[in-house]
mmCIF file of C-alpha atoms and ligand atoms in Angstrom:
data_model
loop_
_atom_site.group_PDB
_atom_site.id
_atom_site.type_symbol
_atom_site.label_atom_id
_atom_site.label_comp_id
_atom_site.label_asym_id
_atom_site.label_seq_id
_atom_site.Cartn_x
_atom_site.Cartn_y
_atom_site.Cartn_z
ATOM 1 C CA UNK A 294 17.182 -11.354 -26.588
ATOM 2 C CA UNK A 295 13.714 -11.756 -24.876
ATOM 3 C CA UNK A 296 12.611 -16.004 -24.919
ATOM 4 C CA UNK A 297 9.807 -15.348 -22.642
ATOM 5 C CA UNK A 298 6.570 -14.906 -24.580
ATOM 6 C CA UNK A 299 4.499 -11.734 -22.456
ATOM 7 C CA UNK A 300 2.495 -14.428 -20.699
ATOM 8 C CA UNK A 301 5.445 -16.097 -19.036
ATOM 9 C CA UNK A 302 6.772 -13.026 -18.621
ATOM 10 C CA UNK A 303 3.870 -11.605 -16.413
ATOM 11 C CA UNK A 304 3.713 -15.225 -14.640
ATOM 12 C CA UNK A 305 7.891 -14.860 -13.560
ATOM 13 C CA UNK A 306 7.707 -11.429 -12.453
ATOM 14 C CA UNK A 307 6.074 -9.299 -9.327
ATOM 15 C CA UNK A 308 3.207 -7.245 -10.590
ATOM 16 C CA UNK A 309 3.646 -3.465 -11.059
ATOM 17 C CA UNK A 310 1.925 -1.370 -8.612
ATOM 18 C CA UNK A 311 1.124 2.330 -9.668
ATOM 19 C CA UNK A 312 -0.659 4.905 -7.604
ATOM 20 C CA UNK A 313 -2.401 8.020 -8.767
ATOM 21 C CA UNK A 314 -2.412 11.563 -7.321
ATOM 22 C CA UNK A 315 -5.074 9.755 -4.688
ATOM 23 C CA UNK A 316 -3.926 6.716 -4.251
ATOM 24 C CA UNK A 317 0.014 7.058 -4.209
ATOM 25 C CA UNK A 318 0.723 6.707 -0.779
ATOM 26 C CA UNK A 319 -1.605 2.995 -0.921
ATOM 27 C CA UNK A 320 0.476 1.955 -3.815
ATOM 28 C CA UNK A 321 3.934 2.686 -1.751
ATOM 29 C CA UNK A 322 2.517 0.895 1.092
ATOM 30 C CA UNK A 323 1.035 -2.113 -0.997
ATOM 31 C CA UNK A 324 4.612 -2.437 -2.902
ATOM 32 C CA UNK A 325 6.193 -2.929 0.595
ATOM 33 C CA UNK A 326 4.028 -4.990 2.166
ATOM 34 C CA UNK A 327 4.227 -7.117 -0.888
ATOM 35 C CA UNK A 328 7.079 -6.598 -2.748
ATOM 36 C CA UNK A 329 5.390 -5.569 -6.008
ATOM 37 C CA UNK A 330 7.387 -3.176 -8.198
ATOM 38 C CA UNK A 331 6.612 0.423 -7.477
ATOM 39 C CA UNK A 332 6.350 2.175 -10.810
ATOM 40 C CA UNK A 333 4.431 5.871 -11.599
ATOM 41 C CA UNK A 334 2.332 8.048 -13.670
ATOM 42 C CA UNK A 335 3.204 11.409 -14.757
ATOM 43 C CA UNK A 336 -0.101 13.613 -14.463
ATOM 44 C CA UNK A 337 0.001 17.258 -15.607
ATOM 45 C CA UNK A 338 -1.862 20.044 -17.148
ATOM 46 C CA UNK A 339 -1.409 21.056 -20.484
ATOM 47 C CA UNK A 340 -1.776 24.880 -20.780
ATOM 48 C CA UNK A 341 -5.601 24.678 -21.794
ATOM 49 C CA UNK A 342 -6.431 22.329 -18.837
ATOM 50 C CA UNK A 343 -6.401 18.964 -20.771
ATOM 51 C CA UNK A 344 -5.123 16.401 -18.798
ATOM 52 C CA UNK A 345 -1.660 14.450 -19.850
ATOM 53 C CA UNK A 346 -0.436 11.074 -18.716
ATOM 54 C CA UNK A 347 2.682 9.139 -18.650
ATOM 55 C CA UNK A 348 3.025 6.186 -17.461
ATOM 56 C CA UNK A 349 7.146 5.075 -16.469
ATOM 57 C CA UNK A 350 6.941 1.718 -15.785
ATOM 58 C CA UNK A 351 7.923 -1.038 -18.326
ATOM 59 C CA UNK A 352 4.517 -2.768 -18.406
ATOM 60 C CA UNK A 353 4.156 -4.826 -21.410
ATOM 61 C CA UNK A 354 3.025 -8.271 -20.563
ATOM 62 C CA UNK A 355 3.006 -7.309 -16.649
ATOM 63 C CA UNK A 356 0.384 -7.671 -14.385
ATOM 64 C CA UNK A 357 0.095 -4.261 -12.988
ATOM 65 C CA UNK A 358 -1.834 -2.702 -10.371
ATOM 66 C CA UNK A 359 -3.193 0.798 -10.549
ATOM 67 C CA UNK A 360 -4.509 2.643 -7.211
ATOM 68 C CA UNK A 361 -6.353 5.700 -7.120
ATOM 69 C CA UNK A 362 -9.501 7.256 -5.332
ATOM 70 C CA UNK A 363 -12.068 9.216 -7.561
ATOM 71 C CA UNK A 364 -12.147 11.633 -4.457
ATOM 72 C CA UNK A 365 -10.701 14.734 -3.931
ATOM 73 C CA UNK A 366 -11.672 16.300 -6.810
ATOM 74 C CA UNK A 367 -13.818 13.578 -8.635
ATOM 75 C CA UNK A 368 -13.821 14.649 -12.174
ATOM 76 C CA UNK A 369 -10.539 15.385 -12.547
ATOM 77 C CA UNK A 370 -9.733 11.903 -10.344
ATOM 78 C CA UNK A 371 -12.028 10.170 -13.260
ATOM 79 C CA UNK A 372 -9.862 11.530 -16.672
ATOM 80 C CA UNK A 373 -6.869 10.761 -14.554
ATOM 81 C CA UNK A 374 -8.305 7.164 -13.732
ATOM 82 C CA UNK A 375 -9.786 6.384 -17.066
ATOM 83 C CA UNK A 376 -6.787 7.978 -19.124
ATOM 84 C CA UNK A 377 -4.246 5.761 -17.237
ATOM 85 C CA UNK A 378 -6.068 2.436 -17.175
ATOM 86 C CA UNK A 379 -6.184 2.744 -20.981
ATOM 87 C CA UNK A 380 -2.961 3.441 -21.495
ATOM 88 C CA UNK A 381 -1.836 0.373 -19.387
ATOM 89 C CA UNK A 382 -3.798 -1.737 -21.527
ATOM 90 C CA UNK A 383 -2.713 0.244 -24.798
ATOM 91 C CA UNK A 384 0.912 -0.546 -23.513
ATOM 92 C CA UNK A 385 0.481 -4.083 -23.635
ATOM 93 C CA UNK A 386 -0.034 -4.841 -19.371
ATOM 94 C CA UNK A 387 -1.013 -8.835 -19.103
ATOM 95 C CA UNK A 388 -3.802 -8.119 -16.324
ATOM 96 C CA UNK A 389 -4.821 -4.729 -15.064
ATOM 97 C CA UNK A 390 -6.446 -4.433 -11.604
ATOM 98 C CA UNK A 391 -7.938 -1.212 -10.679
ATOM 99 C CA UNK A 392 -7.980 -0.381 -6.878
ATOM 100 C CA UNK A 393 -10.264 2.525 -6.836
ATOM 101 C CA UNK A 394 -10.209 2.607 -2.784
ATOM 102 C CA UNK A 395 -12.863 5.429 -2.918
ATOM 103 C CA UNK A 396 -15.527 5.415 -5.970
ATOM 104 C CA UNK A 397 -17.156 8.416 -6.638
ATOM 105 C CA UNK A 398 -20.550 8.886 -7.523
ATOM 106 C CA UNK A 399 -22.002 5.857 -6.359
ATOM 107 C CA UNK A 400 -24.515 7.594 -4.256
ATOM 108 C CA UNK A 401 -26.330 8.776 -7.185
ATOM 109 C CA UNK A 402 -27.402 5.111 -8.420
ATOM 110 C CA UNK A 403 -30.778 6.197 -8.728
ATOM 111 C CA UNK A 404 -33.062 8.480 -10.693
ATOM 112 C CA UNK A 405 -34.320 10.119 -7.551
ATOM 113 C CA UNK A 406 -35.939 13.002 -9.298
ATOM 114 C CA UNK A 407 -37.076 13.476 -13.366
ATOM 115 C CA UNK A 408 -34.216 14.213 -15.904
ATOM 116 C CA UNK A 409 -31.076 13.265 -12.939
ATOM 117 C CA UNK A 410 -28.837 11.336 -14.501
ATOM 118 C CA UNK A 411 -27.874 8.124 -12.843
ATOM 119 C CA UNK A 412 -24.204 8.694 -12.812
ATOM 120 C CA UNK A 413 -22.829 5.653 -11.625
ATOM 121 C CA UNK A 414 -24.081 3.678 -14.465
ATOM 122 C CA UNK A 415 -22.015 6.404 -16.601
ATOM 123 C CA UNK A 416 -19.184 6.042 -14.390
ATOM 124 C CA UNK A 417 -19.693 1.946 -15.028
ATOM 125 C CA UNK A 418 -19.935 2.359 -18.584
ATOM 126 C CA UNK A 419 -16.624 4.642 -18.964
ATOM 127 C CA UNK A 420 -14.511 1.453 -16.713
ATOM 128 C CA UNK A 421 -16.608 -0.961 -19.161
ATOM 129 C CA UNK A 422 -15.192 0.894 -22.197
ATOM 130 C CA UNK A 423 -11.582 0.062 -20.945
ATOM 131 C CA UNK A 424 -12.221 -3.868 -20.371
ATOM 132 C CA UNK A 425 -9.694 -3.617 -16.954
ATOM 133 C CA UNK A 426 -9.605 -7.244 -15.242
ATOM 134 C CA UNK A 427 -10.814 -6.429 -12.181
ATOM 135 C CA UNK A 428 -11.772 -3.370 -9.736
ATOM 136 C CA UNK A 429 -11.067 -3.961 -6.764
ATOM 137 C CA UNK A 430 -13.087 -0.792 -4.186
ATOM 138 C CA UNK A 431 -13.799 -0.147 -0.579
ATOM 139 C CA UNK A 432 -17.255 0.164 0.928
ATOM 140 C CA UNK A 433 -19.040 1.350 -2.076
ATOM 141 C CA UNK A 434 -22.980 1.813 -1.976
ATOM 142 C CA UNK A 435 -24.049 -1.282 -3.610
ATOM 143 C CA UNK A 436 -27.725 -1.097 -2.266
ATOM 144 C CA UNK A 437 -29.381 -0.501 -5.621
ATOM 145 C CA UNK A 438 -26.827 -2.339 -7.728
ATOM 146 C CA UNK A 439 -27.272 -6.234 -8.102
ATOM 147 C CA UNK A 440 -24.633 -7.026 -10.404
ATOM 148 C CA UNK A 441 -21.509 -4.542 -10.262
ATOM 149 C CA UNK A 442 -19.066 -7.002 -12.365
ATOM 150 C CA UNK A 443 -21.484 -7.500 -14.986
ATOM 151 C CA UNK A 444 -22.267 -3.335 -14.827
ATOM 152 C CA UNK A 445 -18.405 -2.393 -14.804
ATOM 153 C CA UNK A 446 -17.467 -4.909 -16.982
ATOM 154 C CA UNK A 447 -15.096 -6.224 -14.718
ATOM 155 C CA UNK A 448 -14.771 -8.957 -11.492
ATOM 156 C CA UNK A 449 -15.505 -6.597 -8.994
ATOM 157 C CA UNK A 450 -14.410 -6.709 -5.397
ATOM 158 C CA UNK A 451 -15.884 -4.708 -2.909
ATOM 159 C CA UNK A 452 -14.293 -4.969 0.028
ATOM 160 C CA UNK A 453 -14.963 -3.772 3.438
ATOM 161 C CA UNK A 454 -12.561 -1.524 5.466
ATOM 162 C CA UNK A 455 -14.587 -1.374 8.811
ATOM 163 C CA UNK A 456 -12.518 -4.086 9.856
ATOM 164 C CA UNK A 457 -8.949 -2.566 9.870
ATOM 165 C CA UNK A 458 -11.292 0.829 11.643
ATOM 166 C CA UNK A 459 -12.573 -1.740 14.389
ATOM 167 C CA UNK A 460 -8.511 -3.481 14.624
ATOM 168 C CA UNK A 461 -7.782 0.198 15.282
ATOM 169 C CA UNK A 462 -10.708 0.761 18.142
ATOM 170 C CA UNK A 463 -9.520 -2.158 19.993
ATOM 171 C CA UNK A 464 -5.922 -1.545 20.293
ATOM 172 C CA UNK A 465 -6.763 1.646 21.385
ATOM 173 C CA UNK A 466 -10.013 1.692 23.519
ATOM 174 C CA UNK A 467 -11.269 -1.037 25.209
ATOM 175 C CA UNK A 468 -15.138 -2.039 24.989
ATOM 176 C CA UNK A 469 -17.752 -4.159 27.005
ATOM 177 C CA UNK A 470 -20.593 -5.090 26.357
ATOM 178 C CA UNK A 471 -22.333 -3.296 29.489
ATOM 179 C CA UNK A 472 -20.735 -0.488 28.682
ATOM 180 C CA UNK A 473 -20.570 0.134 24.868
ATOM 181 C CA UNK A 474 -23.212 -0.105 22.033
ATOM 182 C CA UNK A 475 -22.410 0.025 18.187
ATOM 183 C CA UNK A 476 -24.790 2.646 15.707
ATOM 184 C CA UNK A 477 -25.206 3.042 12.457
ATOM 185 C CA UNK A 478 -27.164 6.575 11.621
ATOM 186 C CA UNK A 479 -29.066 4.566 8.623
ATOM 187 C CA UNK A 480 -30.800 1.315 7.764
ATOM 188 C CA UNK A 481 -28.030 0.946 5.206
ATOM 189 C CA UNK A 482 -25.316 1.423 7.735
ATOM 190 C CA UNK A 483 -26.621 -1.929 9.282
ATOM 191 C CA UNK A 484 -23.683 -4.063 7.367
ATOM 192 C CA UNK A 485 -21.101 -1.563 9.029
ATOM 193 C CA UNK A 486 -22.528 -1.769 12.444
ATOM 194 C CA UNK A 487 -23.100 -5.464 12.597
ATOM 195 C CA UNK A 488 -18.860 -6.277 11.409
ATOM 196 C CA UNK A 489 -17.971 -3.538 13.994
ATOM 197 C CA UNK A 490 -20.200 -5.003 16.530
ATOM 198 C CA UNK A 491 -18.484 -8.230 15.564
ATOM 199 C CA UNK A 492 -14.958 -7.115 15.598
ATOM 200 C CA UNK A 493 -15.200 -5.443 18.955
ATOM 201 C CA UNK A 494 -15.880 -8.859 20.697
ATOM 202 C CA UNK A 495 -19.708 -9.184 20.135
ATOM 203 C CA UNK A 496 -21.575 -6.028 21.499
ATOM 204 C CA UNK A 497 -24.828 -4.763 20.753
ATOM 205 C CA UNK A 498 -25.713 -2.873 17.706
ATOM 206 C CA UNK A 499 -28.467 -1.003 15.921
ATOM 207 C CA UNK A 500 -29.460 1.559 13.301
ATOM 208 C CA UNK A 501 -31.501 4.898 13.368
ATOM 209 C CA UNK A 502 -33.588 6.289 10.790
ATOM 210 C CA UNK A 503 -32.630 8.633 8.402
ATOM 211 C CA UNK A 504 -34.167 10.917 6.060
ATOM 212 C CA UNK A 505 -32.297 12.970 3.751
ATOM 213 C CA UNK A 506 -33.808 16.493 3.252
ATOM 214 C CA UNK A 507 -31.437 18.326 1.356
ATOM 215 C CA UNK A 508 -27.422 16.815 0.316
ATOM 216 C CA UNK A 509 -26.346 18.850 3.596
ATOM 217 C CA UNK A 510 -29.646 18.427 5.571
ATOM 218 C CA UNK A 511 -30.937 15.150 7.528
ATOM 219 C CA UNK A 512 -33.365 14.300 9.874
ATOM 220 C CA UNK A 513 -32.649 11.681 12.360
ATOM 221 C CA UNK A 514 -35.151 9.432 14.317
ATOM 222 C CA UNK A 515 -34.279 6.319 16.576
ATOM 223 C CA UNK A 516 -36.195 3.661 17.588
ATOM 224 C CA UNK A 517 -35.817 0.825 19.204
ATOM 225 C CA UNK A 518 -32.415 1.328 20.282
ATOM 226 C CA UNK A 519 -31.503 1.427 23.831
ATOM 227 C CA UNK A 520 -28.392 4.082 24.225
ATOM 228 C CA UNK A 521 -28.768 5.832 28.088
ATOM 229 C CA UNK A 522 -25.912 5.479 30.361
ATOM 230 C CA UNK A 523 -24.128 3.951 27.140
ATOM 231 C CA UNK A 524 -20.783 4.594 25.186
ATOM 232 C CA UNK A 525 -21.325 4.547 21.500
ATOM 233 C CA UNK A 526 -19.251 3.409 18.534
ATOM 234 C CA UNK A 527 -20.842 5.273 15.663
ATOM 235 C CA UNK A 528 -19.668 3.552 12.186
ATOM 236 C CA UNK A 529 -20.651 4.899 8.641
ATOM 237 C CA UNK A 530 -19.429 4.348 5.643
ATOM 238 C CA UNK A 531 -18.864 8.387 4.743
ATOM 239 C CA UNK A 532 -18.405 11.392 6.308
ATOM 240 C CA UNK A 533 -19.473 13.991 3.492
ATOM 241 C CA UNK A 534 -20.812 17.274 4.700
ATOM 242 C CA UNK A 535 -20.691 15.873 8.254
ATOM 243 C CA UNK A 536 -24.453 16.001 8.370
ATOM 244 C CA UNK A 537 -25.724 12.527 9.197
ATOM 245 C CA UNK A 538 -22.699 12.118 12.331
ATOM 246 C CA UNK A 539 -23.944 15.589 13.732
ATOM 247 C CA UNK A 540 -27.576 14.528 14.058
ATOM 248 C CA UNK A 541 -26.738 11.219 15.205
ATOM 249 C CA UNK A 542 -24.977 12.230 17.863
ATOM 250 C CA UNK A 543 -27.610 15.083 18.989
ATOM 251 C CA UNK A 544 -30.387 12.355 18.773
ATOM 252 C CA UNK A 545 -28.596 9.519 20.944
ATOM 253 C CA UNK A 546 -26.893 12.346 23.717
ATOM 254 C CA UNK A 547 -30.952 13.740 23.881
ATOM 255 C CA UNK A 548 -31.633 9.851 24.687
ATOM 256 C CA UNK A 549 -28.894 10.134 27.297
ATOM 257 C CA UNK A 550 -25.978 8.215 25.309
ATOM 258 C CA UNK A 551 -21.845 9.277 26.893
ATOM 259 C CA UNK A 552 -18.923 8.948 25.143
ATOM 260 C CA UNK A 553 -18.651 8.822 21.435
ATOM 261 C CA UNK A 554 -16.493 7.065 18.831
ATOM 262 C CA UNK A 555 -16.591 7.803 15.286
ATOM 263 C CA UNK A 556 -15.561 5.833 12.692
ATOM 264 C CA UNK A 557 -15.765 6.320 9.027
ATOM 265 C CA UNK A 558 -14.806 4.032 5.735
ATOM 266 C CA UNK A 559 -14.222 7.498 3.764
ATOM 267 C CA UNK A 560 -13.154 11.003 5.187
ATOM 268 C CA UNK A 561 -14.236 13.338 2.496
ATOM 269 C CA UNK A 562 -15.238 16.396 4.889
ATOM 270 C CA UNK A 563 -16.217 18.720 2.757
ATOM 271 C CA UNK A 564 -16.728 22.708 3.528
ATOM 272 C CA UNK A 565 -16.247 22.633 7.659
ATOM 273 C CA UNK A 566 -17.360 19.257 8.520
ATOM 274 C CA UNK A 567 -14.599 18.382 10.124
ATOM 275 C CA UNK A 568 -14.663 21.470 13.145
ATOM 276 C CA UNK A 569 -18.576 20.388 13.331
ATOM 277 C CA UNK A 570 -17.732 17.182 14.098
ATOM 278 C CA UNK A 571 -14.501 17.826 16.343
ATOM 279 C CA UNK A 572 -17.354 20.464 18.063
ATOM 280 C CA UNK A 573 -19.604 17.133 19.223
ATOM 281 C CA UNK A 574 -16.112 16.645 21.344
ATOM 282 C CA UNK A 575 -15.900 12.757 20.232
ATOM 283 C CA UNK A 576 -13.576 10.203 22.348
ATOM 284 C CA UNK A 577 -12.047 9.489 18.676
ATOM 285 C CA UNK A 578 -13.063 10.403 15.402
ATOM 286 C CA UNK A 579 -11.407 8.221 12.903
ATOM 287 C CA UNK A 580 -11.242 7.635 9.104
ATOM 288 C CA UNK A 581 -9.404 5.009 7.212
ATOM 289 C CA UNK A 582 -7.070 6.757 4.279
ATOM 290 C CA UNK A 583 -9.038 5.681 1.129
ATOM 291 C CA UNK A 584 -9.175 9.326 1.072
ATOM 292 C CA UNK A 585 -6.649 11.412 2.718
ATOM 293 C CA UNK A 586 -7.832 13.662 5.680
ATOM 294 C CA UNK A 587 -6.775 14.926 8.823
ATOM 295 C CA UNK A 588 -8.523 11.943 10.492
ATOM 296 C CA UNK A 589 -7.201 9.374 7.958
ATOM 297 C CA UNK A 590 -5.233 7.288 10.327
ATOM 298 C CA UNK A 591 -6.566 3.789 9.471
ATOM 299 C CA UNK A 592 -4.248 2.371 6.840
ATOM 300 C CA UNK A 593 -6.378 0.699 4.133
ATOM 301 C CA UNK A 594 -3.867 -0.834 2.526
ATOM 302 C CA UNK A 595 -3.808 -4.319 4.138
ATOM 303 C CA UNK A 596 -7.326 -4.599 3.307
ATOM 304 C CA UNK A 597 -6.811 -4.133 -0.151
ATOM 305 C CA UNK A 598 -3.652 -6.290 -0.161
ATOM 306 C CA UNK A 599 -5.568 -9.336 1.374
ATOM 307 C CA UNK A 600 -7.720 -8.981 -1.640
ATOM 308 C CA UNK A 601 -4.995 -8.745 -4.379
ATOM 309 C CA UNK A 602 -3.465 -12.361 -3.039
ATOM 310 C CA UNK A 603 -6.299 -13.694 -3.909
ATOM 311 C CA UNK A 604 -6.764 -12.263 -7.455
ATOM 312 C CA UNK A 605 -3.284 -12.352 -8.224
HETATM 313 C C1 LIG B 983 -25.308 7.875 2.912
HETATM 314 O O1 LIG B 983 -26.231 7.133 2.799
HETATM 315 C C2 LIG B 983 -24.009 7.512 3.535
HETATM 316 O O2 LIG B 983 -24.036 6.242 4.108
HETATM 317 C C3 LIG B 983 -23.573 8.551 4.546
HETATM 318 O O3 LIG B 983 -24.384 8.453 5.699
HETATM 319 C C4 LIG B 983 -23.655 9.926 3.985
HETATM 320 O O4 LIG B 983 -23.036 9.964 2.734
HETATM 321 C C5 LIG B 983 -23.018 10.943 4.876
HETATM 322 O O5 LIG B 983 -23.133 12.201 4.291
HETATM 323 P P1 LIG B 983 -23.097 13.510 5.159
HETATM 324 O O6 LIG B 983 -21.842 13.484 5.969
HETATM 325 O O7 LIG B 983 -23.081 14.625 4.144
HETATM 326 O O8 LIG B 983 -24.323 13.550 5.983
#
């Protein structure tokens, strides 16, 4: 016979960490580091391409943890995402904490042109729907959204994986501030560049200017940034089409810049980003794994389990 009531029940036990087809390999990682419960969700196709979900894990009155990056494949990731949260609540979990390590959409948090939808406020509204207790994400473009707890409907934790991409740098490199200067290719890479700058013992750092003609086209300007006879530690928060990197780097070698290291939050190299970028023949050219790619060799996961000791 059960004496514990659900809420001394979640309070005695580990929580439950679950990963989805992104995130499975953080929620291994997290349950070892931390000795959470490993449990797992069953995700197939039905024969009409409906999505089904399991979930085998006792979580009734649990706290349970449930990773998973809305990237590859973002609308399927979202069904998968959404379906599973709910069903953790359905199934009675105490507190559910969604680690979305990469969130999709948030780029388009504007109406940029007539009739776009703005679909991270969609995105926000489908979390909202579920009530989860908190969502807990990596490096997510926040520029144009003031209050993302209040807009997900959740406490929201953004946290910042530059730091575990600059832990990785310095173990491997060494930097000096003669000799190396940190870039962001955008004003709003300027948060990146500065922690970076930080991390790797207090070098210089700086943006360029960036304007987006087309989602694989970009014009890149720099001023004021002083990069000739230097080594540069380019940091961004994505690598997408590979785009931004590749005109970075051809505007700071034209302003006589020599060695390169890139470093991204989010690896999601779509089409043949990846050989443009491996063509600019970097020093490194590294990713963290909120999304699994070739260059994902950053492990995210102690980022994200800092953050869950102090929610949990
Ligand atoms: C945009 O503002 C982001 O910070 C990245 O710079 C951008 O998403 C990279 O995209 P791409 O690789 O397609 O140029």
């Amino acid at each position: 016979m059960n004496f514990l009531t659900n809420f001394e029940r979640g309070l005695a036990t580990k929580p439950i960490v679950i990963g989805g087809r992104n995130g499975d390999h953080i929620a291994v990682e997290l349950s070892q580091a931390r000795g959470y419960e490993l449990g797992s969700v069953e995700v197939k196709k039905f024969p009409d391409g409906e999505t089904y979900i399991r979930i085998h894990a006792d979580v009734q009155g649990r706290d349970v943890i449930y990773v998973n990056s809305l990237q590859r494949e973002p609308n399927e990731s979202i069904i998968e995402t959404l379906y599973t949260l709910d069903t953790l609540r359905d199934l009675g979990a105490r507190r559910v904490v969604a680690v979305i390590p990469y969130m999709s959409y948030a780029r388009q948090d504007s109406r940029f042109n007539p009739g776009e939808a703005i679909s991270i406020h969609v995105l926000a509204k489908l979390f909202k729907s579920i009530s989860v207790d908190h969502i807990v994400t990596v490096d997510m473009h926040l520029h144009r959204i003031a209050d993302p707890s209040s807009l997900f409907g959740a406490n929201f934790h953004n946290i910042t994986g530059v730091r575990e991409l600059a832990r990785y740098l310095k173990k491997n490199y060494s930097f000096s501030k003669t000799s190396t200067v940190v870039i962001g290719p955008d004003e709003e890479a300027e948060q990146w560049a500065k922690v970076m700058a930080e991390e790797l013992g207090g070098l210089e750092y700086g943006v360029l200017e960036k304007t987006r003609l087309s989602p694989e086209k970009v014009v890149i300007e720099a001023r004021g940034v002083k990069v000739e006879g230097m080594d540069v530690v380019i940091v961004d928060d994505i690598i997408s089409t590979g785009g931004t990197i590749v005109e970075a780097v051809k505007t700071l070698r034209s302003m006589g810049a020599r060695d390169f290291y890139i470093a991204a939050v989010h690896a999601i190299l779509v089409g043949d980003a990846l050989s443009k970028l491996l063509r600019l023949n970097p020093r490194d050219l590294v990713a963290t794994n909120t999304v699994l790619s070739p260059i994902s060799r950053v492990s995210i996961a102690p980022a994200i389990a800092e953050a869950l000791d102090k929610i949990l």
